[in-house]
mmCIF file of C-alpha atoms in Angstrom:
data_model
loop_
_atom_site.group_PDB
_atom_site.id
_atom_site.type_symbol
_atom_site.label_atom_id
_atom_site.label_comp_id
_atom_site.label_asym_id
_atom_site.label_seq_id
_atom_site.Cartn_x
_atom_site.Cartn_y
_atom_site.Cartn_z
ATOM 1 C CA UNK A 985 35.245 295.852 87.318
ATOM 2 C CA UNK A 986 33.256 295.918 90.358
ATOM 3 C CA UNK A 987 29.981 294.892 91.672
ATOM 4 C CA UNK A 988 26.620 295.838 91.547
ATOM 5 C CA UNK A 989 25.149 296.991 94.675
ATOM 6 C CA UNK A 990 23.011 299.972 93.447
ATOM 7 C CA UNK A 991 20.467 300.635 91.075
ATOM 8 C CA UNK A 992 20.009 301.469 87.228
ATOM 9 C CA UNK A 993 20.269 305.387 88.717
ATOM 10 C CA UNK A 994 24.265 304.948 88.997
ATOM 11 C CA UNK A 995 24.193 305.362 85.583
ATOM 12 C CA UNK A 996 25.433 303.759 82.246
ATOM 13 C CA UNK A 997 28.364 305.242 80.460
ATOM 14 C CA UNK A 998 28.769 304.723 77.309
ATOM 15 C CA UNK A 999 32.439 302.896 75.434
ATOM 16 C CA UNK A 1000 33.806 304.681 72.674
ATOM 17 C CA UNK A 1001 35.203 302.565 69.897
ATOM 18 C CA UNK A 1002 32.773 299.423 69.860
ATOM 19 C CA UNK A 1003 30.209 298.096 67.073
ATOM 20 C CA UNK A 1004 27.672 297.684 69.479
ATOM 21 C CA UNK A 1005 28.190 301.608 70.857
ATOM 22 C CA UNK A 1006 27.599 302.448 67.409
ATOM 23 C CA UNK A 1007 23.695 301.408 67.245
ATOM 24 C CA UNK A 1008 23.196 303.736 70.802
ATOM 25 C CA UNK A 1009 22.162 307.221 69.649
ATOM 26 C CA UNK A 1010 23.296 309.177 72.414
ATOM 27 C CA UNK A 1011 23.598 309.193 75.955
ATOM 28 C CA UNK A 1012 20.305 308.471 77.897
ATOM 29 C CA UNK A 1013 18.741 311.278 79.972
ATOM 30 C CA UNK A 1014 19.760 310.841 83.739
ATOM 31 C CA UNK A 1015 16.957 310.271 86.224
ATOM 32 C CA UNK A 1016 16.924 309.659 90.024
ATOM 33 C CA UNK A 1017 13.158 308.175 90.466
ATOM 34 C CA UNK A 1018 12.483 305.086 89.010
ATOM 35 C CA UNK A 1019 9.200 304.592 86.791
ATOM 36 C CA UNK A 1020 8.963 301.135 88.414
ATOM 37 C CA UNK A 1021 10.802 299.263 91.012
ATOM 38 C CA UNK A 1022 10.582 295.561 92.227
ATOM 39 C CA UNK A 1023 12.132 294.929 95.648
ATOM 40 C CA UNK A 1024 12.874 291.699 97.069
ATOM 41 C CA UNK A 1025 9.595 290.582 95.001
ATOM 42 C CA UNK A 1026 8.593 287.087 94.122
ATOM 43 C CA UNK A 1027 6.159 284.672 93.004
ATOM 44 C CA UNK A 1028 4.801 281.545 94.070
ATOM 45 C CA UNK A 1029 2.527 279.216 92.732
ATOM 46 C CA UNK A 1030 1.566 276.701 95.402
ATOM 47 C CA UNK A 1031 4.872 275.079 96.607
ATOM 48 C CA UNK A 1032 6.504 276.119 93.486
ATOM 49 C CA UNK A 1033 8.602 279.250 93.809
ATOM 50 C CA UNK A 1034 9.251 280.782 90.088
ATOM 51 C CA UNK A 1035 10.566 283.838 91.166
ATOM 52 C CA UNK A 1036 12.521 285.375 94.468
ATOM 53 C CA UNK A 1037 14.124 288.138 95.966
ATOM 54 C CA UNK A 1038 14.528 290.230 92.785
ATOM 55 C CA UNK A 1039 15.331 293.644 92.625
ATOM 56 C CA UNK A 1040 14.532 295.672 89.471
ATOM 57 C CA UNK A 1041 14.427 299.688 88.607
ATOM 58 C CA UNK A 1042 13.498 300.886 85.675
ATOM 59 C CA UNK A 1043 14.242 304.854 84.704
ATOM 60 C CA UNK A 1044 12.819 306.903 81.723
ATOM 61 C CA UNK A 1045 15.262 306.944 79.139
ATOM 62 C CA UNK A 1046 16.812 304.243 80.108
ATOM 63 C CA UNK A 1047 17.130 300.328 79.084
ATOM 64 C CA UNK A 1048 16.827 297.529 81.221
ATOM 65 C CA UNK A 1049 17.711 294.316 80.003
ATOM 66 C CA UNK A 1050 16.384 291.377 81.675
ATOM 67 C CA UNK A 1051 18.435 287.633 80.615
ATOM 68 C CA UNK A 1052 18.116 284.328 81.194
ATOM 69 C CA UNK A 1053 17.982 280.779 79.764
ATOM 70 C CA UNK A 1054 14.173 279.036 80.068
ATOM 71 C CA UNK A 1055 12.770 278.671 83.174
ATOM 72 C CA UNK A 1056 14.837 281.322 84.376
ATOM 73 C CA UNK A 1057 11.691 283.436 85.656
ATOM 74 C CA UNK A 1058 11.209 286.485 83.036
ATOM 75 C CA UNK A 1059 8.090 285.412 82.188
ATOM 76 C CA UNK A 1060 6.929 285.433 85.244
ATOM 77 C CA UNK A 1061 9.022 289.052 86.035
ATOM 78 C CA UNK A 1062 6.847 290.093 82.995
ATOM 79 C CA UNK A 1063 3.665 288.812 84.298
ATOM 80 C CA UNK A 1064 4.163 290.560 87.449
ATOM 81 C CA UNK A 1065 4.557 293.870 85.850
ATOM 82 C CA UNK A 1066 2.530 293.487 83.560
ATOM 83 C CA UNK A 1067 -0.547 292.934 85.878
ATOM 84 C CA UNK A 1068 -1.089 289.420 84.760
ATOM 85 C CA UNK A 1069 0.014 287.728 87.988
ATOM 86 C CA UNK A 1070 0.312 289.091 91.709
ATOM 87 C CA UNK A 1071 3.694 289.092 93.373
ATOM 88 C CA UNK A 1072 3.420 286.958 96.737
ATOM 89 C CA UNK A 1073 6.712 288.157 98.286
ATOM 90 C CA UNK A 1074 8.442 291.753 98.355
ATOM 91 C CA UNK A 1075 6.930 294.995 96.725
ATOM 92 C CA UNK A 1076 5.999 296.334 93.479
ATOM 93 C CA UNK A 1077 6.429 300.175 93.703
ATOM 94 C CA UNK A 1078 5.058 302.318 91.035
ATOM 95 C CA UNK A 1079 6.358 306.190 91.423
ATOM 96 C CA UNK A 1080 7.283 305.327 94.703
ATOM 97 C CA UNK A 1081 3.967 303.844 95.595
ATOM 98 C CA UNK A 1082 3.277 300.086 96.441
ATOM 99 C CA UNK A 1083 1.238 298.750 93.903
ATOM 100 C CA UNK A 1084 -0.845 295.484 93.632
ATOM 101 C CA UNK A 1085 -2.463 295.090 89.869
ATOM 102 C CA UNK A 1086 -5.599 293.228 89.511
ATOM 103 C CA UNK A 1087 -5.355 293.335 85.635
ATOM 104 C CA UNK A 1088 -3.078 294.038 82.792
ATOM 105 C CA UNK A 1089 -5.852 296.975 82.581
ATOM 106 C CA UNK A 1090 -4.485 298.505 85.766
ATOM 107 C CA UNK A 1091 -0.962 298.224 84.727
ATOM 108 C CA UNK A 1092 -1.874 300.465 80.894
ATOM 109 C CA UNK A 1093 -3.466 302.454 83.018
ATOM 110 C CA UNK A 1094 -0.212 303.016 85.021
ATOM 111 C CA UNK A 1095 1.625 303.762 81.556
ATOM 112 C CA UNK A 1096 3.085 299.733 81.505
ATOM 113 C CA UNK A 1097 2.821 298.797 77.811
ATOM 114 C CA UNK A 1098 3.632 295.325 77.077
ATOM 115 C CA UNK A 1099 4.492 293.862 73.487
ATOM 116 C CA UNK A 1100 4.643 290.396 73.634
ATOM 117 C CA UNK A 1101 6.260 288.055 71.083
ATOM 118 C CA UNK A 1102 3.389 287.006 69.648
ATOM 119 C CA UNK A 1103 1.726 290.174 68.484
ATOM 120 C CA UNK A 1104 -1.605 290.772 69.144
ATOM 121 C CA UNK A 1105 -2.520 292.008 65.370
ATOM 122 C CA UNK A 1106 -4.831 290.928 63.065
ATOM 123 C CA UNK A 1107 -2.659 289.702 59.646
ATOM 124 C CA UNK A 1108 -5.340 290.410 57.484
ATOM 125 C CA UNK A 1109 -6.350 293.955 58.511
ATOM 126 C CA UNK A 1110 -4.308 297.224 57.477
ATOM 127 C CA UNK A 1111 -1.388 298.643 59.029
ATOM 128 C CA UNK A 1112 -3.909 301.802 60.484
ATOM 129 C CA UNK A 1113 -6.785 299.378 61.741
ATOM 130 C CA UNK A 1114 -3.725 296.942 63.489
ATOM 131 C CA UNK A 1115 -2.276 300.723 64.774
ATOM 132 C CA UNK A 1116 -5.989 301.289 66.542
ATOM 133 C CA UNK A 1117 -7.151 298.073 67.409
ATOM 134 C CA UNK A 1118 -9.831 298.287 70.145
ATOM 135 C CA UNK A 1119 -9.359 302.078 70.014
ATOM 136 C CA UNK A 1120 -10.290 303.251 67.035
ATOM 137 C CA UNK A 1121 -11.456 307.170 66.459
ATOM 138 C CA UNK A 1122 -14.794 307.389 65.375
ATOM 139 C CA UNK A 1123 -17.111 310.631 64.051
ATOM 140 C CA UNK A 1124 -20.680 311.264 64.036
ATOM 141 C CA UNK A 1125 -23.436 311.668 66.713
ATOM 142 C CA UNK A 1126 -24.374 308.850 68.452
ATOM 143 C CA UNK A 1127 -25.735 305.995 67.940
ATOM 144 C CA UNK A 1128 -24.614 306.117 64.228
ATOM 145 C CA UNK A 1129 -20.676 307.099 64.783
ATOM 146 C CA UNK A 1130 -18.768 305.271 62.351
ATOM 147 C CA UNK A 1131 -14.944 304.915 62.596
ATOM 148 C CA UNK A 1132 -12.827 308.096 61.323
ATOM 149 C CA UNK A 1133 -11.163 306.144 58.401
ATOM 150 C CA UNK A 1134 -9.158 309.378 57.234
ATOM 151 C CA UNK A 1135 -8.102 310.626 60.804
ATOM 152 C CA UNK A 1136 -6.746 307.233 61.971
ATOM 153 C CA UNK A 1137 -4.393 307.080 58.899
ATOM 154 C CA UNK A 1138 -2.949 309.934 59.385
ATOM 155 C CA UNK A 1139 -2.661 309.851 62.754
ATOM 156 C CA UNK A 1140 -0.910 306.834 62.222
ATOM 157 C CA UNK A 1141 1.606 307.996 59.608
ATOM 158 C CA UNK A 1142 2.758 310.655 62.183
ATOM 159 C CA UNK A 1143 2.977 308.492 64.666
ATOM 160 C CA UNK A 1144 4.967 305.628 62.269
ATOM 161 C CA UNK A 1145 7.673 308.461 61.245
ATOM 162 C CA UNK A 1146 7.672 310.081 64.943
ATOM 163 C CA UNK A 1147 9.697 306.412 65.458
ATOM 164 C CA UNK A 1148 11.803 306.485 62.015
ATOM 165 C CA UNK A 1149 8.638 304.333 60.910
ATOM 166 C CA UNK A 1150 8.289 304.874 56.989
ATOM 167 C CA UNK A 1151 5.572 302.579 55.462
ATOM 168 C CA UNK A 1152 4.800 303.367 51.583
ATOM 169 C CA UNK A 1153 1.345 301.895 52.085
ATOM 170 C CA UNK A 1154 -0.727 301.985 55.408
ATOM 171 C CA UNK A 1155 -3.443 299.879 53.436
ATOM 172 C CA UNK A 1156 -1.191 297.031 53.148
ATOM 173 C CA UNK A 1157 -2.369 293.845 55.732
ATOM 174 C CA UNK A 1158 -0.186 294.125 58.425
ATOM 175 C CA UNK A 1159 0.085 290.242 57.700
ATOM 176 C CA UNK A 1160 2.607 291.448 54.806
ATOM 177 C CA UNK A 1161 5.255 293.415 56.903
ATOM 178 C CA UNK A 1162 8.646 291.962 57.967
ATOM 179 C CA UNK A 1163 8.674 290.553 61.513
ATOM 180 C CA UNK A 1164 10.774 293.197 62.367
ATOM 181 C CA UNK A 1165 8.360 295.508 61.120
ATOM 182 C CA UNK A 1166 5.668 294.529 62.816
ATOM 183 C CA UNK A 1167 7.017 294.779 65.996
ATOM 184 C CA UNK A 1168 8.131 298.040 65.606
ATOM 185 C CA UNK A 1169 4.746 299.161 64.607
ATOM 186 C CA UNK A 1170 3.758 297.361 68.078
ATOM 187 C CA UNK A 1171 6.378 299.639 69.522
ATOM 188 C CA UNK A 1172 4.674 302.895 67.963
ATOM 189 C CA UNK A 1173 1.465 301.908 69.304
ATOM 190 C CA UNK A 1174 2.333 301.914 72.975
ATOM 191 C CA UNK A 1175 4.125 305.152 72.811
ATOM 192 C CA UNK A 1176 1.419 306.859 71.124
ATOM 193 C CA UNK A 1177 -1.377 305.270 73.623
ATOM 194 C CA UNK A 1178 0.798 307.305 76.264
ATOM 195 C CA UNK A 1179 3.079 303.923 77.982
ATOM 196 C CA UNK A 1180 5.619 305.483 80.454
ATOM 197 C CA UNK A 1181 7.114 301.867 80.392
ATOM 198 C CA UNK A 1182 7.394 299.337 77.305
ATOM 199 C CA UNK A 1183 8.134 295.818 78.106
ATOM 200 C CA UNK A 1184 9.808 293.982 75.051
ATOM 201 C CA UNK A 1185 9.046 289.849 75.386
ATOM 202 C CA UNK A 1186 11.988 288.849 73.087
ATOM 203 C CA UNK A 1187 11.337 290.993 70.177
ATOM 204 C CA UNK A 1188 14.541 289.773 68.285
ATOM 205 C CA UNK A 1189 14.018 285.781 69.234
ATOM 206 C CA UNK A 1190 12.529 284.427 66.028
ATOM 207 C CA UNK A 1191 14.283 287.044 63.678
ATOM 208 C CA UNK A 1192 17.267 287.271 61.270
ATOM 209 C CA UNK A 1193 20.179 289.686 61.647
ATOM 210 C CA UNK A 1194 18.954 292.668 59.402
ATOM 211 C CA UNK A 1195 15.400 292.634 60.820
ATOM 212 C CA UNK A 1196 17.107 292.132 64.591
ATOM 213 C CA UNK A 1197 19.218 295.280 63.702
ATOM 214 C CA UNK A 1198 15.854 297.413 62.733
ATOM 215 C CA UNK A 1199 13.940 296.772 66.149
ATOM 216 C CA UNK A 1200 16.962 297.128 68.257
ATOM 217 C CA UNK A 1201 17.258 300.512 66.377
ATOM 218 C CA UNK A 1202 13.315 301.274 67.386
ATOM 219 C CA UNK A 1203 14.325 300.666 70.769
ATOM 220 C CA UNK A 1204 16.819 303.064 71.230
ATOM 221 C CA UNK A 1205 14.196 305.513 69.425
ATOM 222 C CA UNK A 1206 12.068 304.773 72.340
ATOM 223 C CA UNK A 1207 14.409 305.415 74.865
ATOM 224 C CA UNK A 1208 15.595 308.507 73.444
ATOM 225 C CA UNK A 1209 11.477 309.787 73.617
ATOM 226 C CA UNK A 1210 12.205 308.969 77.545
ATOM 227 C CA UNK A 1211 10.497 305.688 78.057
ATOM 228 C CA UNK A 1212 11.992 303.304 80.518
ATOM 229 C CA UNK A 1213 12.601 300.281 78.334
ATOM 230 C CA UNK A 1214 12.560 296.343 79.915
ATOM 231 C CA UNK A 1215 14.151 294.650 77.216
ATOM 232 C CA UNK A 1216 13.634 290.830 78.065
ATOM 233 C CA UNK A 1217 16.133 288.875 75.844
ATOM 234 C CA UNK A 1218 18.215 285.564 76.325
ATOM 235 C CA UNK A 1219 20.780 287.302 73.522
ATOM 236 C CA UNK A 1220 23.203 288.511 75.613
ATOM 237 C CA UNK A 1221 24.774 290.555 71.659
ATOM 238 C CA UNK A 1222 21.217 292.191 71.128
ATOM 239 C CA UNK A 1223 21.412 293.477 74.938
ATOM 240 C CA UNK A 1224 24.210 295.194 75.037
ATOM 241 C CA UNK A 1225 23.849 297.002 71.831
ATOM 242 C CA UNK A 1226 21.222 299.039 73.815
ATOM 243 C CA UNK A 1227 21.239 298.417 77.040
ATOM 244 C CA UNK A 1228 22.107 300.567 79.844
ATOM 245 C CA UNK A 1229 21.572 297.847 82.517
ATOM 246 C CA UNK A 1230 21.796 294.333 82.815
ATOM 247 C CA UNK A 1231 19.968 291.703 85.339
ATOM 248 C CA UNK A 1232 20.574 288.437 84.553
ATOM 249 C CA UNK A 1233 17.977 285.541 86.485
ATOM 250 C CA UNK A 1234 18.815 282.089 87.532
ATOM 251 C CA UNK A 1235 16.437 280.145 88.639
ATOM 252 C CA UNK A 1236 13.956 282.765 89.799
ATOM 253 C CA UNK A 1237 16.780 284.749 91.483
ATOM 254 C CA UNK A 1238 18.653 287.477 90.455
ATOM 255 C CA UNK A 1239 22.262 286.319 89.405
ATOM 256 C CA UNK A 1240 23.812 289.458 88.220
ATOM 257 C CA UNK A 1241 22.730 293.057 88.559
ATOM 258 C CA UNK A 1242 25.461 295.566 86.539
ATOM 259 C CA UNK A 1243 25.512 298.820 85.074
ATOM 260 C CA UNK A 1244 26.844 298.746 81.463
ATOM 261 C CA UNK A 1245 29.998 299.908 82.756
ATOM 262 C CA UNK A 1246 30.199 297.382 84.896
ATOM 263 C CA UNK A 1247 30.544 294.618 83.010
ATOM 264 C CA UNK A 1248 31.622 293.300 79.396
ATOM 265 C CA UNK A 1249 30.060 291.648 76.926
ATOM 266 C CA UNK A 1250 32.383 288.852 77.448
ATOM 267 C CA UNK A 1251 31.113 288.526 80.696
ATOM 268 C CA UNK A 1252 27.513 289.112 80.174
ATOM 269 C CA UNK A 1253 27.705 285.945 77.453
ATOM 270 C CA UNK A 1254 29.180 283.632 80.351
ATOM 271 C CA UNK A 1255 26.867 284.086 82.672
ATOM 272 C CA UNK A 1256 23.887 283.299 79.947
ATOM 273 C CA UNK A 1257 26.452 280.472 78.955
ATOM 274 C CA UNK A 1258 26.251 279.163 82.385
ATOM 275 C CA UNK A 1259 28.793 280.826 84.700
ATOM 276 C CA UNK A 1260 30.917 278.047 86.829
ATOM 277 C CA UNK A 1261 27.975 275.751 85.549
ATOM 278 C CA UNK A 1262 29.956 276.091 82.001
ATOM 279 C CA UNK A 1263 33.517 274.797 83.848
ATOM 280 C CA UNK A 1264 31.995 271.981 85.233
ATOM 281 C CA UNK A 1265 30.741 270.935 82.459
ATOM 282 C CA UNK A 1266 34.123 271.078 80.403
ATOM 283 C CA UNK A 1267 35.594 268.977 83.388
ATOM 284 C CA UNK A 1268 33.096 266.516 82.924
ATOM 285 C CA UNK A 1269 33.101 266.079 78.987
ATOM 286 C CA UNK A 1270 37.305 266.556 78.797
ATOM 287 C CA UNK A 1271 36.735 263.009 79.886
ATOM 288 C CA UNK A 1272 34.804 262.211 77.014
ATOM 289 C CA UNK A 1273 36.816 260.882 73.701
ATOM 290 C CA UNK A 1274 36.026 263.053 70.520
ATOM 291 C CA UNK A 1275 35.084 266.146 72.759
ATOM 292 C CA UNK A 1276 36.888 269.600 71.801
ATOM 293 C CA UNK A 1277 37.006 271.327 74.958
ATOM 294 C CA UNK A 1278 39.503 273.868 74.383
ATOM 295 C CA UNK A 1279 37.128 276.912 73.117
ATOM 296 C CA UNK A 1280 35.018 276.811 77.073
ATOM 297 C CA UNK A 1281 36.410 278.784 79.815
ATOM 298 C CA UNK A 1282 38.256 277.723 82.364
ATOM 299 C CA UNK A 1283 36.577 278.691 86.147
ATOM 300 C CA UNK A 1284 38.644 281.264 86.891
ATOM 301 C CA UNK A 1285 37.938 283.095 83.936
ATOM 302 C CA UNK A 1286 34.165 283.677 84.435
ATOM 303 C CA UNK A 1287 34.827 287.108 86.430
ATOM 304 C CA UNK A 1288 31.656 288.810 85.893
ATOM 305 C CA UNK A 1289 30.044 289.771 89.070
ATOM 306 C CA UNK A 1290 27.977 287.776 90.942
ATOM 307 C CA UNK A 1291 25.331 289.269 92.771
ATOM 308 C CA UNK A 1292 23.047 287.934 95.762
ATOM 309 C CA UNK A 1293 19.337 288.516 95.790
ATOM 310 C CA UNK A 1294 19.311 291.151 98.926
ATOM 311 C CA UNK A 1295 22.715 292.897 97.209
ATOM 312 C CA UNK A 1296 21.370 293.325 93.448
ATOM 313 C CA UNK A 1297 19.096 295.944 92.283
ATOM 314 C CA UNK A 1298 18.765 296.406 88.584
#
């Protein structure tokens, strides 16, 4: 196991025989040019630095997980992105262009898509009228156009089972559907509104294992339509069912950049666990009476690879 001096473009290779392979469809398309690229960016807020010297490339077809613990700085890596917040350090290259986004407007007009945790729906509106919110189609000469009831449901069925989407009712308030199922409608929505890239904001935290399984299952449909994925996750399980890349941040900088071949699961879950930060602790509470300490690694056994911020490039 080596490290990670490249980007996402070396590649991700799949491992025959695991559970987790078993949820990735097939092999992701290979592509040279990155969608999006962060190099060396960061952000600052007064004296406060959130987020520096990261590195990040995101492919079509490809998934990108981003982990870390709170504070870590993925809010802020989606915020940047995202068009929310300006980077103050570094570049933000779209199709090889530096970008600067004024508004999250810029950024869907770019093809970024972002589905946040807390879903922008409406509980008490249909399934359609959530699908088209703030775009609905409408018929009829102006002034008097009124919306195209009949064309947006349908439109939205097709679009619903384009993803593997059945709903028996499109009527039903989206209030109703599983939390799983309403972010995968979220998902659907951005595709069909033409994103290029879909940031996920911890689609899976708040859900149970079933409804987890259905949205990671959406996001390999996603990937597999050619959109370069940022999956932003502190679940270190959920990531590698799907991921082709991992980045894992640390207090604003980039810890560990791997391809999926690169590194284990094992290895992913100790450096969300807390790397050498995990050791010390065990030192310090072996001392403690009544404190089991056998199950935590030992130092030396936290091999993933360590990356620093000018050497990592997701």
């Amino acid at each position: 196991m080596t490290n990670t001096n490249g980007s996402a473009a070396d590649g991700a290779s799949a491992q025959d025989g695991t559970g987790e392979d078993a949820v990735r469809d097939a092999a992701a398309p290979v592509q040279d040019k990155p969608i999006v690229e962060l190099r060396d960016a960061g952000k600052a807020y007064g004296n406060i630095r959130a987020l520096h010297g990261v590195n990040l490339s995101v492919h079509p077809g490809r998934v990108t997980c981003v982990l870390g613990d709170n504070g870590a700085g993925k809010s802020t890596l989606i915020k940047i992105i995202s068009g929310l917040h300006q980077h103050t350090e570094g570049e933000f290259v779209i199709d090889g262009e530096p970008v600067r986004f004024s508004t999250p407007r810029e950024a869907l007009d770019a093809g970024i898509a972002t589905v946040y945790q807390d879903l922008a729906t409406v509980p008490l509106m249909p399934v359609w009228r959530n699908f088209f919110l703030g775009s609905e189609m409408t018929k009829g000469p102006w002034p008097v156009r009124r919306l195209d009831i009949e064309r947006m449901k349908k439109t939205a069925d097709e679009e619903l089972r384009n993803m593997g989407i059945v709903l028996d009712d499109l009527d039903q308030p989206i209030g109703t559907l599983s939390g799983g199922q309403r972010q995968c409608v979220a998902i659907a929505r951005a595709v069909y509104f033409g994103a290029r890239v879909l940031i996920l904001d911890e689609p899976t935290a708040a859900l149970g294992v079933k409804q987890s399984g259905v949205v990671l299952k959406y996001i390999a449909a996603a990937r597999e339509r050619g959109l370069g994925v940022i999956f932003i996750t502190h679940n270190p399980h959920h990531a590698y069912m799907v991921g082709d890349h991992f980045s894992v941040l640390r207090l604003g900088t980039m810890e560990l950049s791997a391809a999926r071949d690169q590194v284990t699961l094992e290895e992913l879950t100790n450096h969300m666990a807390g790397g050498t930060e995990l050791a010390a602790l065990k030192h310090e509470l072996a001392q403690v009476r009544g404190v089991d300490v056998e199950e935590l690694p030992e130092e030396g056994d936290l091999t993933a690879p360590v990356v620093s911020a000018k050497d990592g490039a997701a």
